Each structure stands twice: as structure tokens, then as C-alpha cells.
mmCIF file with all atom_site columns, C-alpha atoms in Angstrom:
data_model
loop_
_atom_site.group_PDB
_atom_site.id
_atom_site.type_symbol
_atom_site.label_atom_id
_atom_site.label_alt_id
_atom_site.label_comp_id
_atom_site.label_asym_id
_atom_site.label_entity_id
_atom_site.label_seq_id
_atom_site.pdbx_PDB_ins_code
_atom_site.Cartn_x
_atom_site.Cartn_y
_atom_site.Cartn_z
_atom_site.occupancy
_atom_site.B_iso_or_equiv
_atom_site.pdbx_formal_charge
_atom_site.auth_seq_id
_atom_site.auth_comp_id
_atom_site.auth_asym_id
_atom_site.auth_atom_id
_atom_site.pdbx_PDB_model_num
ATOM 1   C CA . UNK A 1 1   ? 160.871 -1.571  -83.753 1.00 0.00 ? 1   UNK A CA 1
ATOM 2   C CA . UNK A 1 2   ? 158.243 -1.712  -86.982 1.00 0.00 ? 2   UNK A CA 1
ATOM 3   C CA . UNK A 1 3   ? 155.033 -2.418  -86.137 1.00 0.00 ? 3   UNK A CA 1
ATOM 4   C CA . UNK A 1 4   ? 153.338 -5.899  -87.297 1.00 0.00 ? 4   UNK A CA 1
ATOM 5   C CA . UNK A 1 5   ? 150.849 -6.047  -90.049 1.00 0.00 ? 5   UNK A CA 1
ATOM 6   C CA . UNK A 1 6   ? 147.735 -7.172  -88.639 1.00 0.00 ? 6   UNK A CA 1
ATOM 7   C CA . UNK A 1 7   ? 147.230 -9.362  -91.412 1.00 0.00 ? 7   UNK A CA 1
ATOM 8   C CA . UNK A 1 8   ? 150.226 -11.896 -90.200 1.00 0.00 ? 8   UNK A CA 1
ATOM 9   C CA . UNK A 1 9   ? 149.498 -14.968 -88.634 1.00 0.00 ? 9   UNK A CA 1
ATOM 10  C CA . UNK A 1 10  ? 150.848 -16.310 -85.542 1.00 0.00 ? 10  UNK A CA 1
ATOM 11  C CA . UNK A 1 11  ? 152.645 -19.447 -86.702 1.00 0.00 ? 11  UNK A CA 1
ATOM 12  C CA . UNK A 1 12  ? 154.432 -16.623 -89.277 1.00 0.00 ? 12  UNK A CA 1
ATOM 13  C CA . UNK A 1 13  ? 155.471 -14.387 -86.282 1.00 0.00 ? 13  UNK A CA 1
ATOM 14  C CA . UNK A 1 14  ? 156.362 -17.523 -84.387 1.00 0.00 ? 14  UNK A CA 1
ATOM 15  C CA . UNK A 1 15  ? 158.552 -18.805 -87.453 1.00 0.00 ? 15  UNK A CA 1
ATOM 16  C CA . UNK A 1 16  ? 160.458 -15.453 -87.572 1.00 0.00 ? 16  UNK A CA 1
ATOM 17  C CA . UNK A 1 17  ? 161.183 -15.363 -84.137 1.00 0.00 ? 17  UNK A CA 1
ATOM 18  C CA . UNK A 1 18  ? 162.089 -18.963 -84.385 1.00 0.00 ? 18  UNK A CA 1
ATOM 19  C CA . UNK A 1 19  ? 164.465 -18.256 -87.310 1.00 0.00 ? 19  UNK A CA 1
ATOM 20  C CA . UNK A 1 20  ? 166.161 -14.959 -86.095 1.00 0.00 ? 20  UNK A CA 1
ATOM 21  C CA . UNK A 1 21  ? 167.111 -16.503 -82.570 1.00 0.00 ? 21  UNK A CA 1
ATOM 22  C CA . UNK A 1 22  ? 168.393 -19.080 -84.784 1.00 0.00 ? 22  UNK A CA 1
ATOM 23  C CA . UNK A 1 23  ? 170.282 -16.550 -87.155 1.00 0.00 ? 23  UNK A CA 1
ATOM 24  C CA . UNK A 1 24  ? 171.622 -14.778 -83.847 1.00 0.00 ? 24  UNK A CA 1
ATOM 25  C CA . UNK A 1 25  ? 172.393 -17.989 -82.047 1.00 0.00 ? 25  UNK A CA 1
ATOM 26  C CA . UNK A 1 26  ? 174.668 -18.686 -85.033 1.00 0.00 ? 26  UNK A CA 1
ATOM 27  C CA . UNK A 1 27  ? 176.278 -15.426 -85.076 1.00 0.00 ? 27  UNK A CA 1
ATOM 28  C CA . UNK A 1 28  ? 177.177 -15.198 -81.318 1.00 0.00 ? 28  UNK A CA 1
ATOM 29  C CA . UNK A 1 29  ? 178.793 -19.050 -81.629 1.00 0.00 ? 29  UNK A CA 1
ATOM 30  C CA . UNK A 1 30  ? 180.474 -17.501 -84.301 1.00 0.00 ? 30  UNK A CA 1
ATOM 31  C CA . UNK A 1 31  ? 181.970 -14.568 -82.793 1.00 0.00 ? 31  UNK A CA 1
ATOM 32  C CA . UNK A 1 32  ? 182.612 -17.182 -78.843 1.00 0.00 ? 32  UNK A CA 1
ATOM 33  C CA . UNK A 1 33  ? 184.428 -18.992 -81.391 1.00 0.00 ? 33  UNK A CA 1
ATOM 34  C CA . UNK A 1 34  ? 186.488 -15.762 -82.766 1.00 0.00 ? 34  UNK A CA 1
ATOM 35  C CA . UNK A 1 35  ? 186.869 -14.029 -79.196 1.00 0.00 ? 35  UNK A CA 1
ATOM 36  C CA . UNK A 1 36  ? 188.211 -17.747 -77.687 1.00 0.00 ? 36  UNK A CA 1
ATOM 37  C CA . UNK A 1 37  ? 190.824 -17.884 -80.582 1.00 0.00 ? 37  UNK A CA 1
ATOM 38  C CA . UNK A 1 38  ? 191.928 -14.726 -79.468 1.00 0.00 ? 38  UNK A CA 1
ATOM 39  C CA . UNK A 1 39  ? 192.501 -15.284 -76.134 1.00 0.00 ? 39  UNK A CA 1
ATOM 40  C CA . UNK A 1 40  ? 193.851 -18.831 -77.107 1.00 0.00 ? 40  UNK A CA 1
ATOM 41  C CA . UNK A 1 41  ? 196.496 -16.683 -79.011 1.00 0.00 ? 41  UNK A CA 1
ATOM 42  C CA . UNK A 1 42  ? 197.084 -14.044 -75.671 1.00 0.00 ? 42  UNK A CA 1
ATOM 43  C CA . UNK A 1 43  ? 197.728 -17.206 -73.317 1.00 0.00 ? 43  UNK A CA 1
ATOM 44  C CA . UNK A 1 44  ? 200.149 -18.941 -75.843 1.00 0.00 ? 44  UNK A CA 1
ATOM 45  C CA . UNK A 1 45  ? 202.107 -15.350 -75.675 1.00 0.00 ? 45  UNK A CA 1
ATOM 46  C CA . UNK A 1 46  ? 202.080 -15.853 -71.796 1.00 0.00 ? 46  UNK A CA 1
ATOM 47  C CA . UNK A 1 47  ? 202.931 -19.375 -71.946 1.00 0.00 ? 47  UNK A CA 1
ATOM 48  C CA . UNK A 1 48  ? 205.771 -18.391 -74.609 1.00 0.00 ? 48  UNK A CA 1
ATOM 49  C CA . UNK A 1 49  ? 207.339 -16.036 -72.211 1.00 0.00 ? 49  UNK A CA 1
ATOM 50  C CA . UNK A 1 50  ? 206.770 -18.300 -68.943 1.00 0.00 ? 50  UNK A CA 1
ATOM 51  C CA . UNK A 1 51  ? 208.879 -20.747 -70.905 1.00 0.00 ? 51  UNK A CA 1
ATOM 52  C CA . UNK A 1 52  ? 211.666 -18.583 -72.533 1.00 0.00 ? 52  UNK A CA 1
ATOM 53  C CA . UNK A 1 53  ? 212.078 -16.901 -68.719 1.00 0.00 ? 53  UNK A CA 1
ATOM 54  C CA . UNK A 1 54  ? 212.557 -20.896 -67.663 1.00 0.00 ? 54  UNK A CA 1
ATOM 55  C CA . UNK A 1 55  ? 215.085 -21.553 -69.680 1.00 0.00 ? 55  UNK A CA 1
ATOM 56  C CA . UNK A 1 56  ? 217.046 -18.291 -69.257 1.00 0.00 ? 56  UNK A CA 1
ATOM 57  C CA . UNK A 1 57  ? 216.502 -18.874 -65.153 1.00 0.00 ? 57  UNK A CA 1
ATOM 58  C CA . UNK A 1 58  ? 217.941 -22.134 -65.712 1.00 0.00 ? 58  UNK A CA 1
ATOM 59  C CA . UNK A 1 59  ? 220.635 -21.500 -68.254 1.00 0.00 ? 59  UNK A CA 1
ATOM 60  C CA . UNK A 1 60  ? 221.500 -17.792 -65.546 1.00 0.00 ? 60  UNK A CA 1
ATOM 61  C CA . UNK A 1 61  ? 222.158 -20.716 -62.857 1.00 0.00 ? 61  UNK A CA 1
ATOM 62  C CA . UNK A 1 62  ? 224.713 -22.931 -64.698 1.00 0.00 ? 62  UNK A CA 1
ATOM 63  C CA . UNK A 1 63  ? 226.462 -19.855 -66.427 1.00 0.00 ? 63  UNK A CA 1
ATOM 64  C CA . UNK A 1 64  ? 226.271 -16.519 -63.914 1.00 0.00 ? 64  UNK A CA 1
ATOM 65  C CA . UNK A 1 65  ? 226.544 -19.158 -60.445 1.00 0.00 ? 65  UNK A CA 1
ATOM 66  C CA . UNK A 1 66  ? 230.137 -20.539 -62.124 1.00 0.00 ? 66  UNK A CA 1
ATOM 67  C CA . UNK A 1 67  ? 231.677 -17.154 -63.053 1.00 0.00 ? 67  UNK A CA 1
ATOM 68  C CA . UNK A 1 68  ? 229.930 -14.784 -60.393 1.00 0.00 ? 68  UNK A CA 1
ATOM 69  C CA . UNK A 1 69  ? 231.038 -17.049 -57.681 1.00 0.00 ? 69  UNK A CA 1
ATOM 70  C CA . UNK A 1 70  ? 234.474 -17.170 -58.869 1.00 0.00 ? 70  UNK A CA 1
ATOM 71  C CA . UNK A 1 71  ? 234.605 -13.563 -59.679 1.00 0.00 ? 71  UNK A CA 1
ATOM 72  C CA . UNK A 1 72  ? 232.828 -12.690 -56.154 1.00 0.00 ? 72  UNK A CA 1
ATOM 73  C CA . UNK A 1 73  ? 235.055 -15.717 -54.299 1.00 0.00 ? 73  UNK A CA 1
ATOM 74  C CA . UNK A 1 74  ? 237.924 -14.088 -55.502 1.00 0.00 ? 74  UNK A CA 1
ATOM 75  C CA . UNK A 1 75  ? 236.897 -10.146 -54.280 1.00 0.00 ? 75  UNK A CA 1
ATOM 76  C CA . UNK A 1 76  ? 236.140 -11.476 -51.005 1.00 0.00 ? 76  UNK A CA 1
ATOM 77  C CA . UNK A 1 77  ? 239.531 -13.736 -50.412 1.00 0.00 ? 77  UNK A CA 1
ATOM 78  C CA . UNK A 1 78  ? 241.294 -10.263 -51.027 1.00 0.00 ? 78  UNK A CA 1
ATOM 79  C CA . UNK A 1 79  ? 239.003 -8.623  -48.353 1.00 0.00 ? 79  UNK A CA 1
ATOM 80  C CA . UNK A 1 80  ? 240.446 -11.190 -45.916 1.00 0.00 ? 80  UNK A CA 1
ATOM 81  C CA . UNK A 1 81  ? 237.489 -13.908 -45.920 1.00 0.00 ? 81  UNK A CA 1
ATOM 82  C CA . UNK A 1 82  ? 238.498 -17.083 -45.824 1.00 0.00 ? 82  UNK A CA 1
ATOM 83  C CA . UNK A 1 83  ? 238.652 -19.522 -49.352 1.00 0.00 ? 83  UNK A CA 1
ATOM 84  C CA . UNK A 1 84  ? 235.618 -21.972 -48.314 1.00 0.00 ? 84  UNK A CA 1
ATOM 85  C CA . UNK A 1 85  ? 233.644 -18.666 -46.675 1.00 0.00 ? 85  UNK A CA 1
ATOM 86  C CA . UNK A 1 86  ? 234.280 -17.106 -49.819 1.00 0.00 ? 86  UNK A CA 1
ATOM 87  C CA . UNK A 1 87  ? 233.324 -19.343 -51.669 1.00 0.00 ? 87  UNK A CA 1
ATOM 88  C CA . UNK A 1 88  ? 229.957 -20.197 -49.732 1.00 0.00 ? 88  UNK A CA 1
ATOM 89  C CA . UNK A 1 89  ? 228.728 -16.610 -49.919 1.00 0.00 ? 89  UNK A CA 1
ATOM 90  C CA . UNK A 1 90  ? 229.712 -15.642 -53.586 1.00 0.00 ? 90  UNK A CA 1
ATOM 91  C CA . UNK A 1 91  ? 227.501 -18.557 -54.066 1.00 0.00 ? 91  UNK A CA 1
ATOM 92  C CA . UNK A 1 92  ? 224.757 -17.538 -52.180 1.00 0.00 ? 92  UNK A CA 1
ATOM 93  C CA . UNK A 1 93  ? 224.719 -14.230 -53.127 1.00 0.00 ? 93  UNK A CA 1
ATOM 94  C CA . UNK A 1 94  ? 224.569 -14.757 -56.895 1.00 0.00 ? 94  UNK A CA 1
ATOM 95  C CA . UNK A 1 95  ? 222.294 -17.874 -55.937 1.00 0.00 ? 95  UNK A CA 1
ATOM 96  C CA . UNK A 1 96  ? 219.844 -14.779 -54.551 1.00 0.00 ? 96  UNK A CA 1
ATOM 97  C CA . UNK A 1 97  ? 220.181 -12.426 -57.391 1.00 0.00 ? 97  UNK A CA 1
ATOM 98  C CA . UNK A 1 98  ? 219.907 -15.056 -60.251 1.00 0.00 ? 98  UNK A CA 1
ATOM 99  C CA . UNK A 1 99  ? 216.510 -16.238 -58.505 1.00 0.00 ? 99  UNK A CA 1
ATOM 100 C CA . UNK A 1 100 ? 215.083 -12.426 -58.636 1.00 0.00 ? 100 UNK A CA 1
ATOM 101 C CA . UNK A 1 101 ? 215.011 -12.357 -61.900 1.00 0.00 ? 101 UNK A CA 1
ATOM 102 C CA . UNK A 1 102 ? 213.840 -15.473 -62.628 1.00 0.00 ? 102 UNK A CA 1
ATOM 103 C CA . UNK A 1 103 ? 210.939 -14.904 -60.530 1.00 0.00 ? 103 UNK A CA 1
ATOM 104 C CA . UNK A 1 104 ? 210.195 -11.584 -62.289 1.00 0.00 ? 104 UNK A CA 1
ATOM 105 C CA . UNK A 1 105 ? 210.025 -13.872 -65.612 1.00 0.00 ? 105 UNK A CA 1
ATOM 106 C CA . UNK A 1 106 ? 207.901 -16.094 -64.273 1.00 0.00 ? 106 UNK A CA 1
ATOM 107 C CA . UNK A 1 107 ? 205.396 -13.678 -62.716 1.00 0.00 ? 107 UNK A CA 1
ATOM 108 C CA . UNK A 1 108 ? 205.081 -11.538 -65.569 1.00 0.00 ? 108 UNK A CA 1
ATOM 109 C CA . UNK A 1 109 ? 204.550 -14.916 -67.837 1.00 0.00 ? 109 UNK A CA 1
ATOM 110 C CA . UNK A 1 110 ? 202.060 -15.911 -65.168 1.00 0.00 ? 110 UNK A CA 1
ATOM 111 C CA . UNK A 1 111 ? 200.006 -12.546 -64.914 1.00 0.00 ? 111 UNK A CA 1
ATOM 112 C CA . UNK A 1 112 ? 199.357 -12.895 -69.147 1.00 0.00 ? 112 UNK A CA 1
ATOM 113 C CA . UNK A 1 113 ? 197.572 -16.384 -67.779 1.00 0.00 ? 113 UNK A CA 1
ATOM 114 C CA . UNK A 1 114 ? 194.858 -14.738 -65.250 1.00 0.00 ? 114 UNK A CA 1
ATOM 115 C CA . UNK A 1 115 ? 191.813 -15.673 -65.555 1.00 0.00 ? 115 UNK A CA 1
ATOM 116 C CA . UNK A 1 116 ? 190.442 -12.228 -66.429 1.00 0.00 ? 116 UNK A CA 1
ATOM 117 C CA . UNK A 1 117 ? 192.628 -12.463 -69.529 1.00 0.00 ? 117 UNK A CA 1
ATOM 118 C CA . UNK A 1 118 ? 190.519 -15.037 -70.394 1.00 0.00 ? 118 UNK A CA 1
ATOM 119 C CA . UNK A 1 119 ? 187.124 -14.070 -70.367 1.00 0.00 ? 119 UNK A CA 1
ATOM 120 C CA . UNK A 1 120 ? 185.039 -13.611 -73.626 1.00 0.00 ? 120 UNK A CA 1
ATOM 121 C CA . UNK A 1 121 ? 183.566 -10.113 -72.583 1.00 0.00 ? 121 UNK A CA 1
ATOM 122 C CA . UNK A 1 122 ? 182.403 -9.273  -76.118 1.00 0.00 ? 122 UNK A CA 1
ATOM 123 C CA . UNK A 1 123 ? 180.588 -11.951 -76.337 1.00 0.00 ? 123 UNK A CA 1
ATOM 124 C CA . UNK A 1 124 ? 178.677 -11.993 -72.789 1.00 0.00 ? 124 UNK A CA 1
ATOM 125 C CA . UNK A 1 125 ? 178.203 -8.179  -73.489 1.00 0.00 ? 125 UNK A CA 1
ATOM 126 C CA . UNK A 1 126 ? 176.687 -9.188  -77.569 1.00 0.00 ? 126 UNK A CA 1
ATOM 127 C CA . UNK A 1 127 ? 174.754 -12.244 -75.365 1.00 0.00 ? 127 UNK A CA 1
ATOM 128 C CA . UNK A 1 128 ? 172.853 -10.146 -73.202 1.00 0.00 ? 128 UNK A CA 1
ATOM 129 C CA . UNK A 1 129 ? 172.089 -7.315  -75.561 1.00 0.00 ? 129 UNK A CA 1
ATOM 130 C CA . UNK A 1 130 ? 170.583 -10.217 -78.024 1.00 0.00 ? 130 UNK A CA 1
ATOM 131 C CA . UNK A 1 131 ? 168.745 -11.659 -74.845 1.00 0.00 ? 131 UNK A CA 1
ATOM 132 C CA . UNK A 1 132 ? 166.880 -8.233  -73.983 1.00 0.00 ? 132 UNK A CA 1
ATOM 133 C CA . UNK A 1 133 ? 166.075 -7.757  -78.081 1.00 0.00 ? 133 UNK A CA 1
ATOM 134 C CA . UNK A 1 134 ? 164.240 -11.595 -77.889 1.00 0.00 ? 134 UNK A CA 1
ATOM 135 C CA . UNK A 1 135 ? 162.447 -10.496 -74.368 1.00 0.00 ? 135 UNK A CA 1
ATOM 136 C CA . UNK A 1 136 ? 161.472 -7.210  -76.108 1.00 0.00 ? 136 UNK A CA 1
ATOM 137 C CA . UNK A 1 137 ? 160.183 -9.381  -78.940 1.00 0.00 ? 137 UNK A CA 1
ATOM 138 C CA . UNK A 1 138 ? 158.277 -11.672 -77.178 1.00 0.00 ? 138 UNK A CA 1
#
């Protein structure tokens, strides 16, 4: 830190300090503001790929559950099972492996979501460092 002039009055130290917490103030909203677009932009990615695994869970179910079964209905009848047994577990089966994957989608899109993803840690880390330069100032 410089040292003060003596010849300064205290109205003019008080107005500095008054206008650099102001000048800081501004520049930390400015950079909560850049840090939250940021993590605005990481939670749209999550969001993005929560949505897309949704849609391939659902459109996995209509497609995989009506050819798997058949396909797996149709291995099983020739091991002896019988048509509506075969038919129940094929579904099941592919019902169980379709659902695996979806919920691997889903989890991963949900884990981009946390909370802790979220946090604005430069700007809590540029807060406090500004907070111990006013203390020091004062």
C-alpha cells in the first residue's frame, strides 16, 4: 500500500474509499453477471443431453421392444418355451436392458445439473479478496 499524504483531508480519503468500493462493486456485478452466463450455458448442455437421452429412451422403447421381442420370442420358441412365455420374457428382458441405458442418459444429463456446477466460485473467491482490501483500508 502507498502511504497517505498528510496533507489530505478526511472527506477526500472518505470520497476515495467511497468511489473505489463503488468502482469494485461494479466490477464484481460485472464479472457475477459473466460467471452466471457461464454456468447458464453448462446447465443448458446438461439439460440438452437430459432431453436428447429422453427421446432416444423413448424412441429405444417403441423401436428395440417391437423387434427385440420378436427376435428374442422367436430364439426362445425354438428352445422349447412356450409362444405366450416367449413372448412375456423377450419382452421383459429387452424392457430391462432398454431402461439401463436410458437411466445412464438421464443420470449423466442430471449430474451436469448439480448444484456445485452451479456455483459462482470466481466470484465469491474475487468477493472476499476485495472485502479484506476495504477492511485493510479502513
Amino acid at each position: 500500500m502507498s502511504k497517505v499524504p498528510d496533507n489530505i483531508s478526511l472527506s477526500e480519503l472518505v470520497g476515495g474509499l467511497v468511489t473505489d468500493v463503488t468502482s469494485l462493486l461494479r466490477k464484481e456485478i460485472n464479472l457475477a453477471k459473466t460467471e452466471a452466463s457461464e454456468k447458464f450455458s453448462q446447465a443448458l448442455s446438461g439439460v440438452e443431453v437430459l432431453i436428447f437421452g429422453l427421446v432416444l429412451a423413448i424412441g429405444a422403447v417403441g423401436v428395440l421392444l417391437t423387434a427385440a421381442v420378436a427376435g428374442l420370442a422367436a430364439f426362445l420358441l425354438t428352445q422349447g418355451v412356450s409362444a405366450t412365455s416367449a413372448n412375456a420374457l423377450s419382452a421383459l428382458i429387452i424392457g430391462v436392458v432398454i431402461a439401463g441405458i436410458a437411466w445412464a442418459l438421464v443420470a449423466k444429463g442430471l449430474s451436469a445439473l448439480r448444484g456445485s456446477n452451479l456455483r459462482l466460485d470466481r466470484t465469491a473467491t474475487s468477493l472476499r479478496r476485495d472485502v479484506g482490501a476495504v477492511k485493510e483500508k479502513m
